[in-house]
Amino acid sequence: MIQEQLTLTVSNNQLELIPSRVLVDDKKKYLHYRWHENEYMKVFKQATADKKLDLTNVKTIYFAPKCSIPRDKAKPFLEEKKIKTVRDRAAADIIIAGIDSIEAGLDTKHLHYVKTSDIIPFANGFKIGGNVHNITEQLTTYTGKHVILDRNVITPFYINNHSSPIKNQYRHALSGKSFQSGDYYGEYITTVTDDFLLFGANLSNVYSQEVFNNLIGDTVIDRDAFESLRTMLTSMDKDNHLVAMTIMAGCNYEKSFVYLALLLEEFGRGAIYNHKYRNTVGFKSLTNWIGYNKYRWDKDAILDVSIEKGLLTQELLDTIKASVLDASYTGSSHYEVVDIRLTAEMQVKVDKLLNKKDDRFPSGGELLQEEVSL
């Protein structure tokens, strides 16, 4: 939840209290967004999951900050449909956003907090710049138990302007002794600068960047294209790596999922990681959508993501199993691995998905009937 808070800062060479909003748990303890991001992502994911994008009557579109969209593809696509990009989300028919867009409205820093009752005595100790009158007036209506401060902002002002700044073993410094109660605690605190994407009520016209990227991606990577891309990425020529990565970033993610996943597994920590193109918006759009993690991206992760995204088909499963089988090795001249089976638990999950018809793909589990070969 979001809590109204006061923050002590320095403005015009004097102390000042400014209103701020921070993330807290149900016990009013400060939250670090990165440690609790899943509960905030959940609202966005639930509101945008399985939400199809129809641009028929759309005239204006807004791309949220940190939205991973390949602009070189999006611009001509939108121009062809006569859709105008706007900078004011309130003026947009639809909004495109991603998980990173949520974080763009949050600012997480290591801050300190002190008791509200310590603020006036603290301000009274300044030779100049204590601004006691205004601070006292602000605190009369403030019900919070604590006030936040950024030590990097307050410390220099404290040392230069306080009548008797506390000195530690080495130098003058802001510490618990600087405050009457001695309470002075530091932790990571997330300040909310834009809460729009945190509330489901705001998301009726918000669509995920993934669904938009799939709309503008037309190329489908099939088996032949996969082998061609493997050849490019295996070569020593970085120009070949660039071509391969450009094709990967520009394809239809959903219909190319299994081959994209296998390419990232094989080359994600090698040729792809070593090429600067991986840092471009276009390629980040792909890795963000697929949920790629270079520290854990294997056949298990690929199957988990395909299930999470509802993309699993029989052909996709057969492709993954065949890849596992190819990599299996007994070390024996008398035995060979001839079959791979899912665990009982995973088989239950797979059966549920494969029995569910998905109109994004052709029937019969044939994922890539309308393939585009390179």
Short mmCIF file of C-alpha atoms in Angstrom, two decimals:
data_model
loop_
_atom_site.label_atom_id
_atom_site.label_comp_id
_atom_site.label_asym_id
_atom_site.label_seq_id
_atom_site.Cartn_x
_atom_site.Cartn_y
_atom_site.Cartn_z
CA MET A 1 0.00 0.00 0.00
CA ILE A 2 0.98 3.65 -0.32
CA GLN A 3 1.44 5.85 2.73
CA GLU A 4 1.56 9.64 2.88
CA GLN A 5 4.83 10.75 4.45
CA LEU A 6 6.92 13.84 5.14
CA THR A 7 10.52 14.05 4.01
CA LEU A 8 13.07 16.40 5.53
CA THR A 9 15.22 18.03 2.89
CA VAL A 10 17.14 21.24 2.18
CA SER A 11 15.80 23.97 -0.09
CA ASN A 12 16.93 27.58 -0.48
CA ASN A 13 19.57 27.00 2.21
CA GLN A 14 17.09 25.97 4.88
CA LEU A 15 15.42 22.84 6.20
CA GLU A 16 12.11 22.04 4.62
CA LEU A 17 9.48 19.34 4.97
CA ILE A 18 7.99 18.12 1.72
CA PRO A 19 5.14 15.61 1.21
CA SER A 20 6.07 12.24 -0.21
CA ARG A 21 4.44 8.85 -0.69
CA VAL A 22 6.13 5.57 0.09
CA LEU A 23 5.39 1.87 -0.21
CA VAL A 24 4.57 0.16 3.10
CA ASP A 25 3.23 -3.24 4.13
CA ASP A 26 0.05 -3.87 6.10
CA LYS A 27 1.99 -3.18 9.30
CA LYS A 28 3.13 0.20 7.95
CA LYS A 29 6.73 -0.95 7.57
CA TYR A 30 8.66 0.49 4.65
CA LEU A 31 8.96 -1.71 1.55
CA HIS A 32 11.81 -2.03 -0.89
CA TYR A 33 10.10 -2.44 -4.29
CA ARG A 34 12.68 -4.90 -5.64
CA TRP A 35 12.14 -7.24 -2.70
CA HIS A 36 8.36 -7.10 -3.03
CA GLU A 37 7.96 -6.49 -6.75
CA ASN A 38 5.90 -9.60 -7.41
CA GLU A 39 2.89 -8.36 -5.46
CA TYR A 40 2.91 -5.12 -7.47
CA MET A 41 3.49 -6.92 -10.77
CA LYS A 42 0.52 -9.16 -9.99
CA VAL A 43 -1.99 -6.30 -10.43
CA PHE A 44 -0.53 -5.34 -13.81
CA LYS A 45 -0.22 -8.92 -15.04
CA GLN A 46 -3.77 -9.82 -14.05
CA ALA A 47 -5.15 -6.72 -15.78
CA THR A 48 -3.24 -7.30 -19.03
CA ALA A 49 -3.07 -11.11 -19.25
CA ASP A 50 -4.87 -12.60 -22.26
CA LYS A 51 -5.99 -9.10 -23.25
CA LYS A 52 -6.12 -8.88 -27.03
CA LEU A 53 -5.31 -5.61 -28.73
CA ASP A 54 -7.69 -4.38 -31.43
CA LEU A 55 -6.55 -1.17 -33.12
CA THR A 56 -9.65 -0.75 -35.31
CA ASN A 57 -10.97 2.40 -33.61
CA VAL A 58 -7.73 3.60 -32.05
CA LYS A 59 -6.58 7.09 -33.00
CA THR A 60 -3.97 7.85 -30.31
CA ILE A 61 -1.48 5.72 -28.41
CA TYR A 62 0.79 6.40 -25.43
CA PHE A 63 3.95 4.42 -24.66
CA ALA A 64 4.71 4.37 -20.94
CA PRO A 65 8.27 5.11 -19.72
CA LYS A 66 10.75 2.23 -19.99
CA CYS A 67 8.45 0.50 -22.45
CA SER A 68 10.52 -1.84 -24.64
CA ILE A 69 9.19 -1.24 -28.12
CA PRO A 70 11.32 -1.38 -31.31
CA ARG A 71 10.55 2.14 -32.55
CA ASP A 72 11.89 1.48 -36.04
CA LYS A 73 9.09 -1.09 -36.52
CA ALA A 74 6.43 0.64 -34.46
CA LYS A 75 6.62 4.00 -36.29
CA PRO A 76 5.78 2.78 -39.83
CA PHE A 77 3.24 0.34 -38.43
CA LEU A 78 1.36 3.14 -36.63
CA GLU A 79 1.70 5.55 -39.57
CA GLU A 80 0.10 2.98 -41.86
CA LYS A 81 -2.85 2.70 -39.47
CA LYS A 82 -2.98 6.49 -38.97
CA ILE A 83 -2.47 6.18 -35.22
CA LYS A 84 -0.79 9.12 -33.54
CA THR A 85 1.66 8.74 -30.66
CA VAL A 86 0.92 11.19 -27.82
CA ARG A 87 2.95 12.23 -24.77
CA ASP A 88 -0.02 12.70 -22.47
CA ARG A 89 -1.49 9.37 -21.39
CA ALA A 90 -4.77 11.05 -20.47
CA ALA A 91 -5.20 11.95 -24.16
CA ALA A 92 -4.51 8.42 -25.40
CA ASP A 93 -7.08 5.88 -26.53
CA ILE A 94 -4.77 3.08 -25.41
CA ILE A 95 -1.62 2.83 -23.31
CA ILE A 96 1.22 0.38 -23.90
CA ALA A 97 3.29 -0.50 -20.84
CA GLY A 98 5.59 -3.16 -19.45
CA ILE A 99 6.74 -4.35 -16.05
CA ASP A 100 9.65 -1.89 -16.20
CA SER A 101 7.11 0.91 -16.65
CA ILE A 102 5.89 0.26 -13.11
CA GLU A 103 9.40 0.78 -11.77
CA ALA A 104 9.69 4.05 -13.70
CA GLY A 105 7.16 5.51 -11.27
CA LEU A 106 9.11 4.35 -8.22
CA ASP A 107 12.35 5.59 -6.72
CA THR A 108 14.15 3.21 -4.36
CA LYS A 109 17.04 4.57 -2.28
CA HIS A 110 18.78 3.84 0.98
CA LEU A 111 17.21 6.49 3.21
CA HIS A 112 16.95 7.14 6.93
CA TYR A 113 13.98 7.88 9.13
CA VAL A 114 13.68 9.52 12.53
CA LYS A 115 10.87 10.07 15.03
CA THR A 116 8.53 12.93 14.15
CA SER A 117 8.97 14.25 17.71
CA ASP A 118 12.71 14.71 17.04
CA ILE A 119 12.30 17.08 14.08
CA ILE A 120 11.56 20.36 15.93
CA PRO A 121 14.39 19.92 18.51
CA PHE A 122 16.70 19.05 15.61
CA ALA A 123 15.68 22.18 13.66
CA ASN A 124 16.05 24.34 16.80
CA GLY A 125 19.72 23.42 16.94
CA PHE A 126 20.61 25.22 13.71
CA LYS A 127 22.35 28.60 13.74
CA ILE A 128 20.80 29.39 10.39
CA GLY A 129 18.36 27.61 8.13
CA GLY A 130 16.40 25.76 10.82
CA ASN A 131 13.11 27.14 9.45
CA VAL A 132 11.49 26.16 12.75
CA HIS A 133 8.31 28.21 12.34
CA ASN A 134 7.28 26.61 9.04
CA ILE A 135 8.31 23.12 10.14
CA THR A 136 6.30 23.45 13.36
CA GLU A 137 3.25 24.57 11.40
CA GLN A 138 3.52 21.59 9.01
CA LEU A 139 3.86 19.10 11.84
CA THR A 140 0.68 20.26 13.59
CA THR A 141 -1.44 18.33 11.08
CA TYR A 142 0.98 15.47 10.47
CA THR A 143 0.04 12.14 12.06
CA GLY A 144 2.96 10.02 10.86
CA LYS A 145 5.30 8.52 13.45
CA HIS A 146 8.40 9.08 11.35
CA VAL A 147 9.96 11.57 8.98
CA ILE A 148 12.24 10.40 6.17
CA LEU A 149 15.54 12.05 5.25
CA ASP A 150 18.34 11.51 2.77
CA ARG A 151 21.59 11.54 4.72
CA ASN A 152 23.53 12.67 1.66
CA VAL A 153 21.37 15.81 1.52
CA ILE A 154 21.03 16.62 5.22
CA THR A 155 24.58 15.81 6.45
CA PRO A 156 26.51 18.61 4.67
CA PHE A 157 23.90 21.19 5.70
CA TYR A 158 23.98 19.85 9.27
CA ILE A 159 27.77 20.05 9.53
CA ASN A 160 27.95 23.59 8.14
CA ASN A 161 24.95 25.16 9.87
CA HIS A 162 24.19 23.36 13.13
CA SER A 163 25.33 25.09 16.31
CA SER A 164 26.94 21.93 17.69
CA PRO A 165 27.20 19.12 15.14
CA ILE A 166 28.07 15.73 16.62
CA LYS A 167 31.59 14.49 15.94
CA ASN A 168 32.44 10.80 15.72
CA GLN A 169 35.91 9.34 16.04
CA TYR A 170 37.03 10.87 12.77
CA ARG A 171 34.83 13.79 11.76
CA HIS A 172 31.54 15.61 12.19
CA ALA A 173 28.66 13.45 10.99
CA LEU A 174 24.91 13.00 11.20
CA SER A 175 24.10 10.11 13.55
CA GLY A 176 21.60 8.92 16.15
CA LYS A 177 23.22 11.29 18.66
CA SER A 178 22.14 14.20 16.46
CA PHE A 179 18.53 13.52 17.45
CA GLN A 180 16.94 13.84 20.87
CA SER A 181 15.65 10.27 21.12
CA GLY A 182 18.69 8.73 19.48
CA ASP A 183 16.49 6.90 16.99
CA TYR A 184 18.02 7.07 13.53
CA TYR A 185 17.45 4.10 11.24
CA GLY A 186 18.40 3.41 7.66
CA GLU A 187 16.90 1.04 5.09
CA TYR A 188 15.85 0.86 1.47
CA ILE A 189 12.66 2.84 1.01
CA THR A 190 10.64 3.12 -2.19
CA THR A 191 9.13 6.52 -2.90
CA VAL A 192 6.17 6.57 -5.29
CA THR A 193 6.42 9.25 -7.97
CA ASP A 194 3.70 7.83 -10.24
CA ASP A 195 1.18 5.26 -9.01
CA PHE A 196 -0.91 4.98 -12.19
CA LEU A 197 0.10 1.41 -13.04
CA LEU A 198 -0.19 0.16 -9.46
CA PHE A 199 -3.99 0.18 -9.44
CA GLY A 200 -6.18 -2.12 -11.50
CA ALA A 201 -8.86 0.58 -11.82
CA ASN A 202 -6.49 2.58 -14.06
CA LEU A 203 -5.69 -0.28 -16.43
CA SER A 204 -8.85 -0.66 -18.51
CA ASN A 205 -7.14 0.76 -21.63
CA VAL A 206 -3.61 -0.45 -20.77
CA TYR A 207 -2.09 -3.26 -22.84
CA SER A 208 1.19 -5.08 -22.33
CA GLN A 209 4.14 -4.23 -24.54
CA GLU A 210 4.33 -7.94 -25.41
CA VAL A 211 0.91 -7.98 -27.10
CA PHE A 212 1.85 -4.86 -29.08
CA ASN A 213 5.23 -6.30 -30.11
CA ASN A 214 3.51 -9.45 -31.33
CA LEU A 215 1.17 -7.31 -33.38
CA ILE A 216 3.99 -5.59 -35.23
CA GLY A 217 6.17 -8.71 -35.55
CA ASP A 218 5.38 -10.59 -38.77
CA THR A 219 8.29 -12.99 -39.32
CA VAL A 220 7.97 -16.46 -37.79
CA ILE A 221 11.15 -18.41 -37.05
CA ASP A 222 10.65 -22.01 -38.17
CA ARG A 223 13.03 -24.97 -37.97
CA ASP A 224 14.95 -24.01 -41.09
CA ALA A 225 15.28 -20.41 -39.94
CA PHE A 226 16.41 -21.67 -36.53
CA GLU A 227 19.23 -23.68 -38.11
CA SER A 228 20.24 -20.66 -40.23
CA LEU A 229 20.36 -18.45 -37.14
CA ARG A 230 22.41 -21.06 -35.29
CA THR A 231 24.92 -21.04 -38.13
CA MET A 232 25.17 -17.24 -37.96
CA LEU A 233 25.61 -17.19 -34.19
CA THR A 234 28.17 -20.00 -34.28
CA SER A 235 30.36 -18.11 -36.75
CA MET A 236 33.21 -15.84 -35.63
CA ASP A 237 31.78 -12.91 -37.60
CA LYS A 238 30.05 -10.35 -35.34
CA ASP A 239 28.19 -8.98 -38.36
CA ASN A 240 26.49 -12.37 -38.63
CA HIS A 241 25.64 -12.18 -34.94
CA LEU A 242 24.06 -8.76 -35.50
CA VAL A 243 21.93 -10.03 -38.40
CA ALA A 244 20.75 -13.02 -36.36
CA MET A 245 19.91 -10.93 -33.31
CA THR A 246 18.08 -8.37 -35.45
CA ILE A 247 15.91 -11.12 -36.95
CA MET A 248 15.22 -12.51 -33.47
CA ALA A 249 14.20 -9.07 -32.16
CA GLY A 250 11.92 -8.41 -35.12
CA CYS A 251 10.02 -11.68 -35.31
CA ASN A 252 6.64 -12.64 -33.88
CA TYR A 253 7.60 -13.67 -30.36
CA GLU A 254 4.66 -15.94 -29.64
CA LYS A 255 4.82 -18.01 -32.82
CA SER A 256 8.64 -18.17 -32.68
CA PHE A 257 8.86 -18.83 -28.95
CA VAL A 258 10.44 -22.27 -28.85
CA TYR A 259 13.22 -21.42 -31.30
CA LEU A 260 13.91 -18.06 -29.68
CA ALA A 261 14.15 -19.82 -26.33
CA LEU A 262 16.55 -22.45 -27.66
CA LEU A 263 18.75 -19.80 -29.31
CA LEU A 264 18.94 -17.87 -26.06
CA GLU A 265 19.81 -21.04 -24.19
CA GLU A 266 22.64 -21.89 -26.55
CA PHE A 267 24.05 -18.43 -27.26
CA GLY A 268 22.69 -16.17 -24.52
CA ARG A 269 25.88 -16.31 -22.49
CA GLY A 270 28.18 -16.30 -25.51
CA ALA A 271 27.72 -14.65 -28.89
CA ILE A 272 24.55 -12.81 -27.88
CA TYR A 273 25.88 -11.60 -24.52
CA ASN A 274 29.13 -10.40 -26.13
CA HIS A 275 27.37 -8.27 -28.76
CA LYS A 276 26.39 -4.69 -27.93
CA TYR A 277 23.09 -5.12 -29.80
CA ARG A 278 21.74 -7.00 -26.76
CA ASN A 279 21.47 -3.61 -25.01
CA THR A 280 19.23 -2.05 -27.66
CA VAL A 281 15.55 -1.41 -27.04
CA GLY A 282 14.59 -3.91 -29.74
CA PHE A 283 16.52 -6.83 -28.29
CA LYS A 284 15.65 -5.94 -24.70
CA SER A 285 12.03 -6.04 -25.77
CA LEU A 286 12.53 -9.69 -26.71
CA THR A 287 14.43 -10.71 -23.57
CA ASN A 288 11.97 -8.86 -21.32
CA TRP A 289 9.00 -10.53 -22.99
CA ILE A 290 10.46 -14.01 -22.84
CA GLY A 291 11.66 -13.55 -19.25
CA TYR A 292 15.24 -14.48 -20.13
CA ASN A 293 17.67 -14.87 -17.25
CA LYS A 294 21.22 -15.74 -18.25
CA TYR A 295 21.81 -17.40 -14.87
CA ARG A 296 18.90 -19.77 -15.26
CA TRP A 297 17.81 -20.44 -18.78
CA ASP A 298 17.59 -24.13 -19.54
CA LYS A 299 15.01 -26.62 -20.77
CA ASP A 300 13.16 -26.47 -17.46
CA ALA A 301 12.93 -22.67 -17.62
CA ILE A 302 11.79 -22.80 -21.25
CA LEU A 303 8.99 -25.24 -20.42
CA ASP A 304 7.98 -23.22 -17.34
CA VAL A 305 7.75 -20.00 -19.36
CA SER A 306 5.81 -21.65 -22.18
CA ILE A 307 3.27 -22.85 -19.61
CA GLU A 308 3.15 -19.49 -17.82
CA LYS A 309 2.48 -17.68 -21.10
CA GLY A 310 0.02 -20.30 -22.32
CA LEU A 311 2.14 -20.95 -25.40
CA LEU A 312 2.75 -24.67 -25.00
CA THR A 313 1.68 -26.82 -27.94
CA GLN A 314 2.44 -30.43 -28.76
CA GLU A 315 4.94 -29.42 -31.43
CA LEU A 316 6.67 -27.04 -29.04
CA LEU A 317 6.85 -29.79 -26.40
CA ASP A 318 8.18 -32.30 -28.94
CA THR A 319 10.84 -29.79 -30.00
CA ILE A 320 11.98 -29.24 -26.41
CA LYS A 321 12.01 -32.99 -25.69
CA ALA A 322 13.98 -33.67 -28.86
CA SER A 323 16.52 -31.06 -27.82
CA VAL A 324 16.86 -32.69 -24.39
CA LEU A 325 17.23 -36.08 -26.02
CA ASP A 326 19.95 -34.84 -28.40
CA ALA A 327 21.94 -33.54 -25.43
CA SER A 328 21.56 -36.75 -23.40
CA TYR A 329 24.71 -38.83 -22.97
CA THR A 330 25.12 -42.19 -21.19
CA GLY A 331 28.88 -42.60 -21.51
CA SER A 332 28.21 -46.17 -22.56
CA SER A 333 28.94 -48.06 -25.77
CA HIS A 334 26.10 -50.48 -25.07
CA TYR A 335 23.22 -48.21 -24.04
CA GLU A 336 21.49 -45.26 -25.58
CA VAL A 337 18.77 -42.85 -24.48
CA VAL A 338 15.74 -43.31 -26.72
CA ASP A 339 12.98 -41.44 -24.92
CA ILE A 340 12.38 -38.52 -22.58
CA ARG A 341 9.36 -38.33 -20.30
CA LEU A 342 7.95 -35.55 -18.22
CA THR A 343 7.59 -35.94 -14.48
CA ALA A 344 4.08 -36.89 -13.32
CA GLU A 345 3.53 -33.42 -11.85
CA MET A 346 4.60 -31.64 -15.03
CA GLN A 347 2.57 -34.02 -17.19
CA VAL A 348 -0.60 -32.91 -15.37
CA LYS A 349 0.15 -29.25 -16.12
CA VAL A 350 0.96 -30.02 -19.75
CA ASP A 351 -2.20 -32.06 -20.26
CA LYS A 352 -4.34 -29.19 -18.99
CA LEU A 353 -2.76 -26.79 -21.47
CA LEU A 354 -2.75 -29.09 -24.49
CA ASN A 355 -6.43 -29.84 -24.00
CA LYS A 356 -7.17 -26.11 -24.06
CA LYS A 357 -7.69 -24.76 -27.56
CA ASP A 358 -5.82 -21.52 -28.29
CA ASP A 359 -6.91 -19.47 -31.30
CA ARG A 360 -3.50 -17.82 -31.53
CA PHE A 361 -2.19 -21.01 -33.13
CA PRO A 362 -3.44 -23.47 -35.77
CA SER A 363 -5.30 -26.51 -34.46
CA GLY A 364 -3.69 -29.89 -33.82
CA GLY A 365 -0.72 -28.38 -32.01
CA GLU A 366 0.89 -27.30 -35.25
CA LEU A 367 2.61 -24.18 -34.06
CA LEU A 368 4.23 -23.00 -37.21
CA GLN A 369 2.04 -23.85 -40.15
CA GLU A 370 2.25 -20.34 -41.52
CA GLU A 371 6.00 -20.09 -41.24
CA VAL A 372 8.23 -17.51 -42.82
CA SER A 373 11.59 -19.02 -43.72
CA LEU A 374 14.71 -16.94 -44.01
#
